[in-house]
Short mmCIF file of C-alpha atoms in Angstrom, two decimals:
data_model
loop_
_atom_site.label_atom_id
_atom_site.label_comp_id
_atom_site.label_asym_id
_atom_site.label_seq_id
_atom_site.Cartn_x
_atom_site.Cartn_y
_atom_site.Cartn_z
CA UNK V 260 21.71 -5.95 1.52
CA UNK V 261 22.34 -3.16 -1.00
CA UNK V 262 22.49 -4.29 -4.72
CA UNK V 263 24.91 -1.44 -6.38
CA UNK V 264 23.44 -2.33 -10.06
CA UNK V 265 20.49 -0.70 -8.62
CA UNK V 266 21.96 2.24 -7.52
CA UNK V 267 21.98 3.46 -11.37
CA UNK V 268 19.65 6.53 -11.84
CA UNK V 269 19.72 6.31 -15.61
CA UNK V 270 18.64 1.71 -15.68
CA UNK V 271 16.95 1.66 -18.56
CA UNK V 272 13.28 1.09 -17.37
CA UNK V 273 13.44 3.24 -14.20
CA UNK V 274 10.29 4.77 -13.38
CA UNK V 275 10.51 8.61 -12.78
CA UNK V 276 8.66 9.90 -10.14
CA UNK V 277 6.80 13.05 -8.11
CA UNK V 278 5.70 12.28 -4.47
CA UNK V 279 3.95 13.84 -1.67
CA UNK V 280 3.08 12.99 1.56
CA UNK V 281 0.81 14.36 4.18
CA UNK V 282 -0.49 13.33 7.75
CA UNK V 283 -2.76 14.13 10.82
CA UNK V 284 -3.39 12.98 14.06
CA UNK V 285 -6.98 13.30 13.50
CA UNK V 286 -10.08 14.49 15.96
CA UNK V 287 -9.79 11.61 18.32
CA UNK V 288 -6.55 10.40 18.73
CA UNK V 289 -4.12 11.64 21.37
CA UNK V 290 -1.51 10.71 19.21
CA UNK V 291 -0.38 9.91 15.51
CA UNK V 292 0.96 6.49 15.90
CA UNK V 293 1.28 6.61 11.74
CA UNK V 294 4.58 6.87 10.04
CA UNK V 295 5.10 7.63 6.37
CA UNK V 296 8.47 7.02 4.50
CA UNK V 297 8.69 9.36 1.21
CA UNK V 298 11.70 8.54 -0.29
CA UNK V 299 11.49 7.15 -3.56
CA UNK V 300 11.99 4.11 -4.42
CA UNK V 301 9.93 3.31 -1.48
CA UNK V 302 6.70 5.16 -0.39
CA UNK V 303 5.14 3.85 2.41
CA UNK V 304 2.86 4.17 5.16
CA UNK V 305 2.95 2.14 8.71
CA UNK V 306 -0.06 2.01 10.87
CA UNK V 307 0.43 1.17 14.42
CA UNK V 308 -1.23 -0.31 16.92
CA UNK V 309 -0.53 -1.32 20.84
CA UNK V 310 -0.77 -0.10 24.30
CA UNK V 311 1.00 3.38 25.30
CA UNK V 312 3.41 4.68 22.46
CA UNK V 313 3.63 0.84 21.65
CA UNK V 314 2.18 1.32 17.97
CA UNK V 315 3.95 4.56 17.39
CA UNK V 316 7.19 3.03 17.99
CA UNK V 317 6.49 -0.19 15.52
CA UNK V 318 5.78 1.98 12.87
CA UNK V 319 8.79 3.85 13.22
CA UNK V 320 10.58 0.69 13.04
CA UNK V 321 9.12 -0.54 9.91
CA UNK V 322 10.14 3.13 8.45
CA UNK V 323 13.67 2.77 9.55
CA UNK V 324 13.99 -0.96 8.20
CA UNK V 325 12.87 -0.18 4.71
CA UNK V 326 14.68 3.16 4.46
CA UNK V 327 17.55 1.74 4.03
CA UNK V 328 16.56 0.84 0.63
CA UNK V 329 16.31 4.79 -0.32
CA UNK V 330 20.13 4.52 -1.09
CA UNK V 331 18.93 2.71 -4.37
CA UNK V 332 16.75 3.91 -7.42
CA UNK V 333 14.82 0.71 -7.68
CA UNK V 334 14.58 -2.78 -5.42
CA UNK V 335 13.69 -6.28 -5.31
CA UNK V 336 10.72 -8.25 -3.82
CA UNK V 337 13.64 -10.10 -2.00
CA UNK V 338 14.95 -6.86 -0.31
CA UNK V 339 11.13 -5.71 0.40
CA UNK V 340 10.54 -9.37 2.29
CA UNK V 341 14.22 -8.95 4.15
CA UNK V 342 13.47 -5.18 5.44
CA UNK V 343 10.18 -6.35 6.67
CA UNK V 344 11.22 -9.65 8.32
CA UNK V 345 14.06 -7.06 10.14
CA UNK V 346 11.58 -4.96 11.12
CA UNK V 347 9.17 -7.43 12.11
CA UNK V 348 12.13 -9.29 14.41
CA UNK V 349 12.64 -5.67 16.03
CA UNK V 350 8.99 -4.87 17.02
CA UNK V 351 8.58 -8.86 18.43
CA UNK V 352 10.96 -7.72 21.30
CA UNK V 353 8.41 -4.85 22.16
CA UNK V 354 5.89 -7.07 23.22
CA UNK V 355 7.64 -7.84 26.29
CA UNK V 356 7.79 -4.56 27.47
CA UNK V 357 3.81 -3.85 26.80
CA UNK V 358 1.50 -6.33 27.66
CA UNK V 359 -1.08 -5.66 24.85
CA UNK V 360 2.25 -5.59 22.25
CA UNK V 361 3.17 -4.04 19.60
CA UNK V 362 2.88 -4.09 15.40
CA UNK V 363 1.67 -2.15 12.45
CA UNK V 364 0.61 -2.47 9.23
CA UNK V 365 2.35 -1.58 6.12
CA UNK V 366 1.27 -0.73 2.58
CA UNK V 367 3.65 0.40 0.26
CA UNK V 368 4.56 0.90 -4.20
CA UNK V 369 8.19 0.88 -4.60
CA UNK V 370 9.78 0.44 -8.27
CA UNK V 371 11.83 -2.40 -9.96
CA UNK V 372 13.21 -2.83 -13.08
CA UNK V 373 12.69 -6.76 -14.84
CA UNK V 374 14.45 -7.16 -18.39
CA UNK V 375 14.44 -3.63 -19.34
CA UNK V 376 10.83 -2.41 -18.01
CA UNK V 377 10.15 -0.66 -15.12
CA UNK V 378 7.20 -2.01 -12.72
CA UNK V 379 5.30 -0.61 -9.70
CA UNK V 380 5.63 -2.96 -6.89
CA UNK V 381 2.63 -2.97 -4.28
CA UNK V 382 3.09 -4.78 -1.11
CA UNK V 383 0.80 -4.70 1.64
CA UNK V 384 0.40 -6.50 5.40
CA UNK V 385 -3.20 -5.74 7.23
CA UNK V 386 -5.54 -3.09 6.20
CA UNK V 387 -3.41 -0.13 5.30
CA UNK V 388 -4.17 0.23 1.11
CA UNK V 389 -2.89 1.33 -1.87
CA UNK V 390 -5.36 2.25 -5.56
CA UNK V 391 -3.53 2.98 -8.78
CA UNK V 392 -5.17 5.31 -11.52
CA UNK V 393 -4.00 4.19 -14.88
CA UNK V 394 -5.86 6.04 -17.56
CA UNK V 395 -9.64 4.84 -17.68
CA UNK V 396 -8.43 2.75 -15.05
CA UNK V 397 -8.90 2.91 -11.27
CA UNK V 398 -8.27 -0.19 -8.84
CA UNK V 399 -7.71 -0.52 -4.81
CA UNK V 400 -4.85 -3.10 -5.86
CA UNK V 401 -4.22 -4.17 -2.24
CA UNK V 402 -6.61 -6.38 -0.57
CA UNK V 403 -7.41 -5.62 3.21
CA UNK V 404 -6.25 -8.47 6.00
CA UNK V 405 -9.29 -8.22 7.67
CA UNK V 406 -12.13 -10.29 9.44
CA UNK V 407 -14.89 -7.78 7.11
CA UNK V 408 -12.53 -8.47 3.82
CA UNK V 409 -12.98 -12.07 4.53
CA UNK V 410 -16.58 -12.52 5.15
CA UNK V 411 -17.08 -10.01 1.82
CA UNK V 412 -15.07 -12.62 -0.30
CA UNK V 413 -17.30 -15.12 1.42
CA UNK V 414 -19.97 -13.67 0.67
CA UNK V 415 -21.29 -13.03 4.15
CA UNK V 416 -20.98 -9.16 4.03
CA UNK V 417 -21.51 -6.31 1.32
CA UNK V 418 -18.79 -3.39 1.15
CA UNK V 419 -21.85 -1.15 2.92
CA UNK V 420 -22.42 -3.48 5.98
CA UNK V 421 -18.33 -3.92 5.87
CA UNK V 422 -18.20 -0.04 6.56
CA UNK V 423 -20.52 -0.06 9.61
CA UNK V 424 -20.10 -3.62 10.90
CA UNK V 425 -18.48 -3.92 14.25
CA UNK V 426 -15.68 -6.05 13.58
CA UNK V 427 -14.40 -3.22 10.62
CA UNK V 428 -11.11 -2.51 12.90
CA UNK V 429 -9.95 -5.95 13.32
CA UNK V 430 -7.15 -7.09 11.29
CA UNK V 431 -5.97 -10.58 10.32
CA UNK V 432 -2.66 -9.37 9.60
CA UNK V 433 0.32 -7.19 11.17
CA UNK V 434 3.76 -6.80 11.48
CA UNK V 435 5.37 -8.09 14.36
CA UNK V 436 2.01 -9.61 15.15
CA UNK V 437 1.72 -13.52 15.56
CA UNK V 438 3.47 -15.45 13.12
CA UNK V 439 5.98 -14.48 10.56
CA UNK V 440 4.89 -11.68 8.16
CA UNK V 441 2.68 -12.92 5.09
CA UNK V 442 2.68 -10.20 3.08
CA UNK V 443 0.95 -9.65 -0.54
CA UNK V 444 3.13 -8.67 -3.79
CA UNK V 445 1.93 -7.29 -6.50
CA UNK V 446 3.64 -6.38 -10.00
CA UNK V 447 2.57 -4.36 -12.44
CA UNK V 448 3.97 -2.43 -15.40
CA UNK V 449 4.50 1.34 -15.11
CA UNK V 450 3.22 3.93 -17.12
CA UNK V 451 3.52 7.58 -17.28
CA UNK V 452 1.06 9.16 -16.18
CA UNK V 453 -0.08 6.62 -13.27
CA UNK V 454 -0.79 8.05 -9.99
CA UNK V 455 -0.69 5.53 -6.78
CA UNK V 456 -1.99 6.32 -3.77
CA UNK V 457 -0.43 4.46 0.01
CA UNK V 458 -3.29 4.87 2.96
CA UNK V 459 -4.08 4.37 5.66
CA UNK V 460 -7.09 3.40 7.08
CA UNK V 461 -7.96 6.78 8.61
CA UNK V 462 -8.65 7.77 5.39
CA UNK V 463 -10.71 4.81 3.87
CA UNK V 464 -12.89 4.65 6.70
CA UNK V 465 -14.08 8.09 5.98
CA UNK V 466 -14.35 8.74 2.22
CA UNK V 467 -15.31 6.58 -0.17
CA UNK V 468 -13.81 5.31 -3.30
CA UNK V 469 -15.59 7.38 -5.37
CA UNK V 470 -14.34 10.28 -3.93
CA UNK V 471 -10.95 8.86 -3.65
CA UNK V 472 -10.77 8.42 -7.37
CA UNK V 473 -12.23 11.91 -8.17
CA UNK V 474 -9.39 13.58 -6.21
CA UNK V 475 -7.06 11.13 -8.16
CA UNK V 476 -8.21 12.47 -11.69
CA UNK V 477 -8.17 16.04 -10.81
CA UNK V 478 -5.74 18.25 -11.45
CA UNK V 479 -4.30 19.34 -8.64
CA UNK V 480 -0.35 17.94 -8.08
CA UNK V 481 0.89 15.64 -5.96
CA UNK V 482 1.60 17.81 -2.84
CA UNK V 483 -2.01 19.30 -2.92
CA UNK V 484 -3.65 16.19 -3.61
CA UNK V 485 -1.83 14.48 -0.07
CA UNK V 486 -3.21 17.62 1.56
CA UNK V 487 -6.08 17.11 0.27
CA UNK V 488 -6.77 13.49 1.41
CA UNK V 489 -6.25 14.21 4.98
CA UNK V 490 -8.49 17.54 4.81
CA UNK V 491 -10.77 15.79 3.21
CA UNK V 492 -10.65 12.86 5.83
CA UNK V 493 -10.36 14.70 9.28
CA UNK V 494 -13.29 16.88 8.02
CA UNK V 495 -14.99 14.31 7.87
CA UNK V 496 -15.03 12.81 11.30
CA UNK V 497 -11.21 12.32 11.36
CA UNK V 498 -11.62 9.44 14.16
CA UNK V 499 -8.05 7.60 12.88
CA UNK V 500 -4.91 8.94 12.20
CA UNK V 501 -4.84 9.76 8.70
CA UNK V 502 -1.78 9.41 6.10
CA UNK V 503 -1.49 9.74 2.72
CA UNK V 504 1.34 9.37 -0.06
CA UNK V 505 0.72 10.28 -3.57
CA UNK V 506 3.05 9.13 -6.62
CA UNK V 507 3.05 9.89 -9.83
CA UNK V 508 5.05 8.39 -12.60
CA UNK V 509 6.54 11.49 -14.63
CA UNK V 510 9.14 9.26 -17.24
CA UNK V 511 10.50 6.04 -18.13
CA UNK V 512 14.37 6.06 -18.25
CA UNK V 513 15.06 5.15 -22.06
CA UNK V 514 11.80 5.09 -23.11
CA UNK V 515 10.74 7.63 -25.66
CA UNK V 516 7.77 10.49 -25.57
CA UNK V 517 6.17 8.17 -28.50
CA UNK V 518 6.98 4.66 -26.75
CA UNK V 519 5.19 6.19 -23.52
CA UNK V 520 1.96 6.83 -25.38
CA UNK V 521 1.94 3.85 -27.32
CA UNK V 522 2.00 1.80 -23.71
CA UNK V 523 -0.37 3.57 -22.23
CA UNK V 524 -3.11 3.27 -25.49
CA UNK V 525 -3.35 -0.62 -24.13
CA UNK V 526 -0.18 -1.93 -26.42
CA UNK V 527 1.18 -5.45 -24.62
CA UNK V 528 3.15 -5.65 -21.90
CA UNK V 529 5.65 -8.15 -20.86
CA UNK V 530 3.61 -10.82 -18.67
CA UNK V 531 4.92 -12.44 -15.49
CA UNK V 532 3.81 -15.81 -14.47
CA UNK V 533 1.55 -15.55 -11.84
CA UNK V 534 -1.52 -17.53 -10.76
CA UNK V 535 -4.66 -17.17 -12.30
CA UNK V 536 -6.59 -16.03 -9.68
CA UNK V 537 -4.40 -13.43 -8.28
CA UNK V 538 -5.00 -10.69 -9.87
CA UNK V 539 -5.37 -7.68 -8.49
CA UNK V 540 -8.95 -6.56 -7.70
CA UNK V 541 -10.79 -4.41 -9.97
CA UNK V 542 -13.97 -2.34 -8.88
CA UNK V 543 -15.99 -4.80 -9.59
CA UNK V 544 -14.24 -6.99 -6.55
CA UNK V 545 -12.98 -9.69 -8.85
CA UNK V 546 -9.88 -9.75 -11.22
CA UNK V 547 -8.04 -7.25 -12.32
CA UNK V 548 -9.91 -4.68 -14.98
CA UNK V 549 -6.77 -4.47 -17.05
CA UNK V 550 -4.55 -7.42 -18.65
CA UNK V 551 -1.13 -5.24 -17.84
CA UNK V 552 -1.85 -5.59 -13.87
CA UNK V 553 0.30 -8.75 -12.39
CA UNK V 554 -0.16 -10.14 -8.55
CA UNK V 555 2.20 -12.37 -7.25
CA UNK V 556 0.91 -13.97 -3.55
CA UNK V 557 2.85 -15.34 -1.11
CA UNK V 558 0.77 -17.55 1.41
CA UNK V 559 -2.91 -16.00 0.69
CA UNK V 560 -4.91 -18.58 0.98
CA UNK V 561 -3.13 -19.73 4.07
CA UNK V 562 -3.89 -16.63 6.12
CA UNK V 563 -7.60 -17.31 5.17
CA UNK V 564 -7.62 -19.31 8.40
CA UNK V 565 -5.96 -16.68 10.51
CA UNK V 566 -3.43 -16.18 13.09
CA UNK V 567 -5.74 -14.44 15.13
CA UNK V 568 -7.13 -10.80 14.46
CA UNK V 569 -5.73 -7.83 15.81
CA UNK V 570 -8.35 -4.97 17.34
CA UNK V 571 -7.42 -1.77 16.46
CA UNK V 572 -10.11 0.03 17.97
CA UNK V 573 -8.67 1.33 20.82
#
């Protein structure tokens, strides 16, 4: 449902933003069964998977669910959960017309306002991603849904072997995919400056994260840095779709040129309760590398036993 107090451009705390988006069907691929929504407050990408168009058509669904949030200059993690159960009721029904079924992924940063102070909000469902360059800082805040991710937390598997290892494509999470959607929130306070990049993972699977985050602290805007990131990727084997959003946080509604500076120089930020041990994962694979990053978790440890894993390989 649309909240009109969040219509309001000028809400003291809204995050000002530049985006661009950019995506390719890749070497392999018949088809781009991707979707991207670029319309702030919500950018987003949607990864399908299934038999014929199957996947195509999920992803479009998630798109159309959660753009009609784009009316409004920031959300609420209770509007993100609603669009996605809504989309994830609409791609269910697809199954029965495909035997293999239907469902995506989605990875997304929207913004919210809480008591005056604006806030990225990272979701993610399966192995789409999303990093965040703060400053010093740079940090894949989503974690994947994947049978790899889990045996790395486990211990069982380095990030190396993950790349190579022959399970890499199969998911432990989707939309419209086994049970109801078990998403991961995370909250974290905006600063100007930031730059967020949504993926897919046609693009992680062929450059690194050190070339991710070297892109990320160039200089090159926001529309040549999405272009970028899929040259980059197809050129490099291109063997998934590949799509890209980049955002950038230009101003803070009522904060001043001073007040923006002072935040981002490590000043304290307004803390959320969350549970100690979800932060979100710094590049060291643990916590979080910065005390202004928040994760809030719905049902993580649950999915650690799995509703079954999703091969997107074909």
């Amino acid at each position: 449902m649309i909240d009109a107090s969040l219509t309001d451009p000028d809400l003291p705390g809204t995050v000002r933003v530049v985006s661009a988006h950019a995506t390719d069907v890749g070497r392999v691929r018949e088809t781009n069964e991707d979707s991207v929504l670029d319309a702030h407050p919500i950018h987003m990408v949607a990864d399908g998977m299934g038999g014929h168009n199957a996947g195509e058509v999920a992803s479009a669904i998630a798109v159309e669910e959660f753009e009609k949030l784009t009316v409004q200059e920031n959300v609420t993690i209770e509007q993100l959960g609603d669009a996605l159960r809504s989309a994830g009721a609409r791609i269910s029904g697809l199954s029965a017309d495909d035997e293999r079924g239907a469902g995506t992924t989605v990875a997304l940063v929207a913004t919210m306002v809480l008591d005056g102070v604006g806030y990225w909000v990272v979701m993610n469902l399966g192995d789409s991603r999303v990093y965040r360059l703060s400053g010093e800082l740079f940090e894949q805040v989503s974690v994947d849904h994947s049978v790899v991710q889990e045996l790395i937390d486990h211990g069982d598997l380095t990030d190396a072997e993950a790349r190579v290892h022959p399970y890499r494509h199969m998911i432990t999470r989707a939309l419209g995919v086994g049970a109801e959607p078990d998403p991961d929130f995370w909250l974290i306070p905006a600063e100007v400056g930031d730059r967020i990049l949504v993926c897919s993972d046609g693009l992680t699977n062929e450059i690194s994260d050190e070339a991710i985050e070297r892109l990320l602290r160039s200089d090159a805007d926001v529309d040549d840095l999405s272009r970028a990131f899929v040259r980059h990727a197809v050129e490099a084997g291109g063997h998934d779709n590949v799509s890209v959003v980049v955002v950038e946080a230009t101003a803070l509604v009522g904060l001043s040129a001073g007040d923006a500076q002072q935040r981002g120089s490590g000043a304290p930020q307004p803390a959320i309760e969350v549970e100690e041990d979800t932060h979100p994962r710094g590049a060291d694979g643990a916590g979080s590398s910065g005390e202004d990053a928040q994760h809030e978790t719905d049902g993580t440890d649950d999915a650690k036993d799995g509703d079954g894993t999703e091969d997107r390989s074909q």
